[in-house]
């Protein structure tokens, strides 16, 4: 069940922050509407990484559609070349 509190509860911010755990954000309302979310830093970093991955995948898909796709053998060959150069 979501942990929803009015923003006025931030007066006692230690109590609000105590309720924030991994996988369990605290949602703050202002004038009865959802306005803010306080999340654990681990959840925040996971969300950022997920967005980066989704963006990279979208760019890869766009590149494949515009420039053509590589076969699995072509990918293996390029990876071998790249990592044997170092």
CSV table of C-alpha atoms in Angstrom, one decimal:
chain,number,residue,atom,x,y,z
A,1,UNK,CA,0.0,0.0,0.0
A,2,UNK,CA,1.5,3.4,-0.9
A,3,UNK,CA,2.7,5.6,1.8
A,4,UNK,CA,0.9,9.0,1.2
A,5,UNK,CA,1.3,11.9,3.5
A,6,UNK,CA,0.3,15.6,3.3
A,7,UNK,CA,3.3,17.9,2.7
A,8,UNK,CA,2.6,19.6,6.0
A,9,UNK,CA,4.0,16.4,7.6
A,10,UNK,CA,7.5,17.6,6.5
A,11,UNK,CA,7.4,19.8,9.7
A,12,UNK,CA,8.5,16.5,11.3
A,13,UNK,CA,10.7,15.5,8.4
A,14,UNK,CA,12.6,12.9,10.4
A,15,UNK,CA,9.4,10.9,10.8
A,16,UNK,CA,8.7,11.2,7.0
A,17,UNK,CA,12.3,10.2,6.1
A,18,UNK,CA,12.1,7.2,8.4
A,19,UNK,CA,9.3,5.8,6.3
A,20,UNK,CA,11.3,6.0,3.1
A,21,UNK,CA,12.9,2.6,2.3
A,22,UNK,CA,14.1,0.8,-0.7
A,23,UNK,CA,11.1,0.0,-2.8
A,24,UNK,CA,8.8,2.1,-0.6
A,25,UNK,CA,8.8,5.8,-1.5
A,26,UNK,CA,6.7,8.4,0.4
A,27,UNK,CA,4.3,10.4,-1.7
A,28,UNK,CA,3.5,13.9,-0.6
A,29,UNK,CA,0.3,15.7,-1.4
A,30,UNK,CA,-0.3,19.4,-1.7
A,31,UNK,CA,-3.9,20.6,-1.5
A,32,UNK,CA,-5.1,16.9,-1.7
A,33,UNK,CA,-3.2,16.1,-4.9
A,34,UNK,CA,-0.1,14.1,-5.4
A,35,UNK,CA,2.9,16.5,-5.8
A,36,UNK,CA,6.2,14.9,-4.7
A,37,UNK,CA,7.8,11.6,-4.2
A,38,UNK,CA,10.7,10.9,-1.8
A,39,UNK,CA,12.6,7.8,-2.8
A,40,UNK,CA,15.6,6.0,-1.4
A,41,UNK,CA,18.8,6.9,-3.3
A,42,UNK,CA,19.2,3.2,-4.5
A,43,UNK,CA,15.7,3.4,-6.1
A,44,UNK,CA,16.6,6.7,-7.7
A,45,UNK,CA,19.9,5.4,-9.2
A,46,UNK,CA,18.0,2.3,-10.5
A,47,UNK,CA,15.4,4.5,-12.2
A,48,UNK,CA,18.2,6.7,-13.8
A,49,UNK,CA,20.0,3.6,-15.1
A,50,UNK,CA,16.7,2.2,-16.5
A,51,UNK,CA,16.0,5.4,-18.3
A,52,UNK,CA,19.6,5.5,-19.7
A,53,UNK,CA,19.2,1.9,-20.9
A,54,UNK,CA,15.8,2.6,-22.5
A,55,UNK,CA,17.3,5.6,-24.3
A,56,UNK,CA,20.3,3.6,-25.5
A,57,UNK,CA,18.0,0.8,-26.8
A,58,UNK,CA,15.9,3.3,-28.6
A,59,UNK,CA,18.9,4.9,-30.2
A,60,UNK,CA,20.2,1.4,-31.2
A,61,UNK,CA,16.8,0.6,-32.7
A,62,UNK,CA,16.7,3.8,-34.6
A,63,UNK,CA,20.2,3.3,-35.9
A,64,UNK,CA,19.3,-0.3,-37.0
A,65,UNK,CA,16.3,1.0,-38.9
A,66,UNK,CA,18.1,3.8,-40.6
A,67,UNK,CA,21.5,2.1,-41.3
A,68,UNK,CA,20.6,-1.6,-41.4
A,69,UNK,CA,20.9,-4.3,-38.9
A,70,UNK,CA,24.0,-6.4,-38.1
A,71,UNK,CA,23.9,-10.2,-38.0
A,72,UNK,CA,25.0,-11.9,-34.9
A,73,UNK,CA,28.3,-12.9,-36.6
A,74,UNK,CA,29.0,-9.3,-37.5
A,75,UNK,CA,28.4,-8.2,-34.0
A,76,UNK,CA,30.8,-10.9,-32.6
A,77,UNK,CA,33.4,-9.9,-35.2
A,78,UNK,CA,33.2,-6.2,-34.3
A,79,UNK,CA,33.4,-6.9,-30.6
A,80,UNK,CA,36.4,-9.2,-31.0
A,81,UNK,CA,38.1,-6.4,-33.0
A,82,UNK,CA,37.3,-3.8,-30.4
A,83,UNK,CA,38.4,-5.7,-27.4
A,84,UNK,CA,41.6,-7.2,-29.0
A,85,UNK,CA,42.8,-3.8,-29.9
A,86,UNK,CA,43.2,-2.7,-26.3
